[in-house]
């Protein structure tokens, strides 16, 4: 990767500012001053310093996003905006992708990373990582639905779901619920409600495993996981 790109991506200034600094001898690669901004470096193997300070390149990053409606959980799309389009350009070098999918009209917790192993582990059906959703449901949700979800319901393709924990927050013409499931079948929450003749009209993911949506994130914004959150995630991934 070009040295000026690496340093600007890591927040050390604009490419122009970095070029100037390099001209003044402020950037060294493997203890040698480098003046050519276009020089390529291996961000993992080469030791880069800026004004004597070691540039620590992170191989992996982990972001929590509050996904808005109308945006695809994909890395690119010809027509629609994707969650990757919502990231600052400085994140480009990391080649992030979403861990699992939320429907275009679903909001809430979405993890983005470039750590393929962690993503694979979290999505593995064997792990059964719980995911909790908040939803508005057209129709009166009853205790009978809670019991049916606990037993597992049959989806439109004949698949019998694992038990889901349904909490009724408000039972009315438009009910409010929380549902925890340990699988990630296509449109699973919507199809589970269809199986009991009801319709999801609003869906938001609240949590995934030990991580809960940071409600201070406005729709479409994101932040890096804290050290503590990351450790919880690693523990779960390695279990
Ligand atoms: N279940 C759904 O139906 N949609 C989602 O986006 C996530 C879970």
CSV table of C-alpha atoms and ligand atoms in Angstrom, one decimal:
chain,number,residue,atom,x,y,z
A,1,UNK,CA,0.0,0.0,0.0
A,2,UNK,CA,1.2,3.5,-0.7
A,3,UNK,CA,2.8,5.1,2.3
A,4,UNK,CA,0.8,8.4,2.1
A,5,UNK,CA,-2.5,6.4,1.7
A,6,UNK,CA,-1.7,4.3,4.7
A,7,UNK,CA,-0.9,7.3,6.9
A,8,UNK,CA,-3.9,9.4,5.8
A,9,UNK,CA,-6.2,6.4,6.2
A,10,UNK,CA,-4.9,6.0,9.7
A,11,UNK,CA,-5.8,9.5,10.5
A,12,UNK,CA,-2.3,11.2,10.5
A,13,UNK,CA,-3.5,14.0,8.2
A,14,UNK,CA,-4.4,14.6,4.6
A,15,UNK,CA,-2.3,13.1,1.8
A,16,UNK,CA,-1.0,16.7,1.2
A,17,UNK,CA,0.0,17.2,4.9
A,18,UNK,CA,1.7,13.8,4.9
A,19,UNK,CA,3.6,14.6,1.8
A,20,UNK,CA,4.9,17.8,3.4
A,21,UNK,CA,5.9,16.0,6.5
A,22,UNK,CA,7.7,13.4,4.5
A,23,UNK,CA,9.7,16.1,2.6
A,24,UNK,CA,10.8,17.3,6.0
A,25,UNK,CA,12.0,13.9,7.0
A,26,UNK,CA,9.3,13.2,9.5
A,27,UNK,CA,8.4,9.7,8.2
A,28,UNK,CA,10.7,6.7,8.5
A,29,UNK,CA,10.3,3.2,7.2
A,30,UNK,CA,12.5,0.6,8.8
A,31,UNK,CA,14.6,3.4,10.4
A,32,UNK,CA,15.2,5.1,7.0
A,33,UNK,CA,13.6,8.5,6.2
A,34,UNK,CA,11.3,8.2,3.2
A,35,UNK,CA,10.6,11.2,1.0
A,36,UNK,CA,8.6,9.5,-1.7
A,37,UNK,CA,5.0,9.5,-0.8
A,38,UNK,CA,4.2,6.9,-3.4
A,39,UNK,CA,6.6,4.4,-1.9
A,40,UNK,CA,4.8,1.1,-1.1
A,41,UNK,CA,5.0,-0.4,2.3
A,42,UNK,CA,3.7,-3.6,3.9
A,43,UNK,CA,1.7,-2.2,6.8
A,44,UNK,CA,2.2,-5.4,8.8
A,45,UNK,CA,5.8,-6.1,8.2
A,46,UNK,CA,7.4,-2.7,7.7
A,47,UNK,CA,8.1,-0.5,10.7
A,48,UNK,CA,6.7,2.9,10.0
A,49,UNK,CA,7.3,5.8,12.3
A,50,UNK,CA,5.9,9.3,12.1
A,51,UNK,CA,7.8,12.0,14.1
A,52,UNK,CA,9.5,9.1,15.9
A,53,UNK,CA,6.2,7.5,16.9
A,54,UNK,CA,5.5,3.9,15.8
A,55,UNK,CA,2.5,3.6,13.5
A,56,UNK,CA,0.6,0.6,14.8
A,57,UNK,CA,-1.4,-0.9,12.0
A,58,UNK,CA,-4.5,-2.8,13.0
A,59,UNK,CA,-5.1,-5.8,10.9
A,60,UNK,CA,-8.7,-6.2,12.0
A,61,UNK,CA,-11.4,-3.8,13.0
A,62,UNK,CA,-14.8,-4.3,14.5
A,63,UNK,CA,-17.6,-1.8,14.2
A,64,UNK,CA,-21.1,-1.6,15.6
A,65,UNK,CA,-23.6,0.1,13.3
A,66,UNK,CA,-27.2,1.2,13.9
A,67,UNK,CA,-28.4,0.2,10.5
A,68,UNK,CA,-31.1,2.4,9.0
A,69,UNK,CA,-34.0,1.2,6.8
A,70,UNK,CA,-33.5,1.4,3.1
A,71,UNK,CA,-29.9,0.3,3.1
A,72,UNK,CA,-28.6,-3.2,2.1
A,73,UNK,CA,-26.5,-5.4,4.4
A,74,UNK,CA,-24.0,-6.0,1.5
A,75,UNK,CA,-20.6,-4.7,0.4
A,76,UNK,CA,-21.8,-3.4,-2.9
A,77,UNK,CA,-24.9,-3.0,-5.0
A,78,UNK,CA,-25.6,-1.5,-8.4
A,79,UNK,CA,-28.9,0.2,-7.3
A,80,UNK,CA,-29.1,0.5,-3.6
A,81,UNK,CA,-26.9,2.1,-0.9
A,82,UNK,CA,-25.1,-0.5,1.2
A,83,UNK,CA,-23.9,-0.4,4.8
A,84,UNK,CA,-20.4,-0.1,3.5
A,85,UNK,CA,-21.3,3.1,1.6
A,86,UNK,CA,-22.2,4.6,5.0
A,87,UNK,CA,-18.6,4.3,6.3
A,88,UNK,CA,-16.0,7.1,6.1
A,89,UNK,CA,-13.6,6.6,3.2
A,90,UNK,CA,-10.7,6.1,5.7
A,91,UNK,CA,-12.2,2.7,6.4
A,92,UNK,CA,-11.8,1.6,2.8
A,93,UNK,CA,-8.4,-0.1,3.4
A,94,UNK,CA,-9.9,-2.5,5.9
A,95,UNK,CA,-12.3,-4.1,3.4
A,96,UNK,CA,-15.1,-4.5,5.9
A,97,UNK,CA,-18.2,-6.6,5.5
A,98,UNK,CA,-21.3,-7.1,7.5
A,99,UNK,CA,-21.5,-10.1,9.8
A,100,UNK,CA,-24.8,-11.7,8.6
A,101,UNK,CA,-27.7,-9.8,7.1
A,102,UNK,CA,-30.5,-7.6,8.1
A,103,UNK,CA,-33.3,-7.0,5.6
A,104,UNK,CA,-33.4,-3.7,3.7
A,105,UNK,CA,-36.3,-2.6,5.9
A,106,UNK,CA,-34.8,-3.8,9.2
A,107,UNK,CA,-33.0,-1.4,11.5
A,108,UNK,CA,-30.6,-1.8,14.4
A,109,UNK,CA,-27.5,-3.7,15.5
A,110,UNK,CA,-25.1,-4.7,12.8
A,111,UNK,CA,-21.5,-5.8,13.3
A,112,UNK,CA,-19.0,-5.0,10.5
A,113,UNK,CA,-15.5,-6.4,10.4
A,114,UNK,CA,-12.8,-7.7,8.2
A,115,UNK,CA,-12.1,-10.7,10.5
A,116,UNK,CA,-13.4,-13.5,8.4
A,117,UNK,CA,-12.7,-16.2,11.1
A,118,UNK,CA,-14.7,-14.3,13.7
A,119,UNK,CA,-17.6,-13.7,11.3
A,120,UNK,CA,-17.6,-17.4,10.4
A,121,UNK,CA,-17.7,-18.5,14.0
A,122,UNK,CA,-20.4,-16.1,15.0
A,123,UNK,CA,-22.6,-17.2,12.1
A,124,UNK,CA,-22.0,-20.9,12.6
A,125,UNK,CA,-25.4,-22.6,13.2
A,126,UNK,CA,-23.5,-24.8,15.8
A,127,UNK,CA,-22.9,-21.8,17.9
A,128,UNK,CA,-26.5,-20.8,18.1
A,129,UNK,CA,-25.6,-17.2,18.9
A,130,UNK,CA,-28.8,-15.5,20.3
A,131,UNK,CA,-30.1,-12.5,18.5
A,132,UNK,CA,-32.9,-10.3,20.0
A,133,UNK,CA,-35.3,-8.3,18.0
A,134,UNK,CA,-37.9,-5.6,18.8
A,135,UNK,CA,-40.9,-5.6,16.5
A,136,UNK,CA,-44.3,-4.1,15.8
A,137,UNK,CA,-46.7,-6.8,14.8
A,138,UNK,CA,-50.0,-6.3,13.0
A,139,UNK,CA,-52.4,-8.4,15.0
A,140,UNK,CA,-52.9,-9.2,18.7
A,141,UNK,CA,-49.9,-11.2,19.9
A,142,UNK,CA,-51.0,-13.7,22.6
A,143,UNK,CA,-49.5,-16.1,25.1
A,144,UNK,CA,-50.5,-18.8,22.7
A,145,UNK,CA,-47.9,-17.4,20.2
A,146,UNK,CA,-45.3,-17.4,23.0
A,147,UNK,CA,-46.0,-21.1,23.5
A,148,UNK,CA,-45.9,-21.9,19.8
A,149,UNK,CA,-42.6,-20.0,19.4
A,150,UNK,CA,-41.2,-21.9,22.4
A,151,UNK,CA,-42.0,-25.2,20.7
A,152,UNK,CA,-40.7,-24.0,17.3
A,153,UNK,CA,-42.9,-23.1,14.4
A,154,UNK,CA,-43.1,-24.4,10.8
A,155,UNK,CA,-42.0,-21.9,8.2
A,156,UNK,CA,-43.5,-21.6,4.7
A,157,UNK,CA,-40.8,-24.0,3.3
A,158,UNK,CA,-41.5,-26.7,5.9
A,159,UNK,CA,-38.5,-25.9,8.1
A,160,UNK,CA,-39.2,-26.2,11.8
A,161,UNK,CA,-37.5,-23.4,13.8
A,162,UNK,CA,-35.6,-23.9,17.0
A,163,UNK,CA,-37.4,-22.5,20.1
A,164,UNK,CA,-37.8,-18.7,20.1
A,165,UNK,CA,-38.3,-16.7,23.2
A,166,UNK,CA,-41.2,-14.2,22.7
A,167,UNK,CA,-41.8,-11.4,25.2
A,168,UNK,CA,-45.0,-9.5,24.7
A,169,UNK,CA,-44.5,-5.8,25.5
A,170,UNK,CA,-47.9,-4.7,24.3
A,171,UNK,CA,-50.8,-6.8,23.1
A,172,UNK,CA,-53.0,-4.7,20.8
A,173,UNK,CA,-54.1,-4.3,17.2
A,174,UNK,CA,-50.5,-3.4,16.6
A,175,UNK,CA,-48.6,-5.4,19.2
A,176,UNK,CA,-45.0,-4.8,20.4
A,177,UNK,CA,-42.7,-7.7,21.2
A,178,UNK,CA,-39.2,-8.8,21.7
A,179,UNK,CA,-38.1,-12.1,20.2
A,180,UNK,CA,-34.8,-14.0,20.8
A,181,UNK,CA,-33.8,-16.6,18.3
A,182,UNK,CA,-30.6,-18.6,17.9
A,183,UNK,CA,-30.8,-19.1,14.1
A,184,UNK,CA,-30.5,-16.8,11.1
A,185,UNK,CA,-32.8,-18.2,8.4
A,186,UNK,CA,-33.8,-15.8,5.6
A,187,UNK,CA,-36.5,-13.4,6.9
A,188,UNK,CA,-36.7,-15.6,9.9
A,189,UNK,CA,-38.6,-13.2,12.3
A,190,UNK,CA,-41.1,-12.2,9.6
A,191,UNK,CA,-41.7,-15.8,8.6
A,192,UNK,CA,-42.1,-16.9,12.2
A,193,UNK,CA,-44.9,-14.4,12.6
A,194,UNK,CA,-46.4,-15.4,9.2
A,195,UNK,CA,-46.5,-19.0,10.6
A,196,UNK,CA,-48.9,-17.7,13.3
A,197,UNK,CA,-50.9,-15.5,10.9
A,198,UNK,CA,-49.4,-12.2,11.8
A,199,UNK,CA,-47.3,-9.6,10.1
A,200,UNK,CA,-44.2,-7.8,11.2
A,201,UNK,CA,-44.5,-4.1,10.3
A,202,UNK,CA,-41.4,-2.8,12.0
A,203,UNK,CA,-38.2,-4.7,12.9
A,204,UNK,CA,-35.1,-3.7,14.8
A,205,UNK,CA,-32.3,-5.9,16.0
A,206,UNK,CA,-31.4,-5.1,19.6
A,207,UNK,CA,-28.5,-7.4,20.3
A,208,UNK,CA,-26.3,-10.2,19.0
A,209,UNK,CA,-24.7,-12.5,21.6
A,210,UNK,CA,-23.2,-10.4,24.4
A,211,UNK,CA,-23.4,-7.2,22.5
A,212,UNK,CA,-26.3,-4.8,22.7
A,213,UNK,CA,-27.0,-1.9,20.3
A,214,UNK,CA,-25.6,1.3,21.6
A,215,UNK,CA,-28.7,3.4,21.6
A,216,UNK,CA,-26.7,6.6,21.5
A,217,UNK,CA,-25.8,5.7,17.9
A,218,UNK,CA,-28.2,7.5,15.6
A,219,UNK,CA,-29.5,5.6,12.6
A,220,UNK,CA,-26.7,5.1,10.0
A,221,UNK,CA,-23.9,5.9,12.5
A,222,UNK,CA,-21.3,3.5,13.9
A,223,UNK,CA,-18.4,3.2,16.3
A,224,UNK,CA,-15.6,0.8,17.0
A,225,UNK,CA,-16.3,-1.8,19.6
A,226,UNK,CA,-14.8,-1.1,23.0
A,227,UNK,CA,-12.1,-3.3,24.4
A,228,UNK,CA,-14.6,-4.9,26.7
A,229,UNK,CA,-17.1,-5.6,23.9
A,230,UNK,CA,-14.4,-7.0,21.8
A,231,UNK,CA,-13.2,-9.4,24.5
A,232,UNK,CA,-16.8,-10.7,25.0
A,233,UNK,CA,-17.0,-11.2,21.3
A,234,UNK,CA,-13.7,-13.1,21.1
A,235,UNK,CA,-14.7,-15.3,24.0
A,236,UNK,CA,-17.9,-16.2,22.3
A,237,UNK,CA,-16.1,-16.8,18.9
A,238,UNK,CA,-13.5,-19.1,20.5
A,239,UNK,CA,-16.0,-21.1,22.6
B,1,LIG,N1,-35.5,-11.7,10.6
B,1,LIG,C1,-36.1,-11.0,9.6
B,1,LIG,O1,-37.2,-11.3,9.2
B,1,LIG,N2,-35.5,-10.0,9.0
B,1,LIG,C2,-34.3,-9.5,9.5
B,1,LIG,O2,-33.7,-8.6,9.0
B,1,LIG,C3,-33.7,-10.2,10.5
B,1,LIG,C4,-34.3,-11.3,11.1
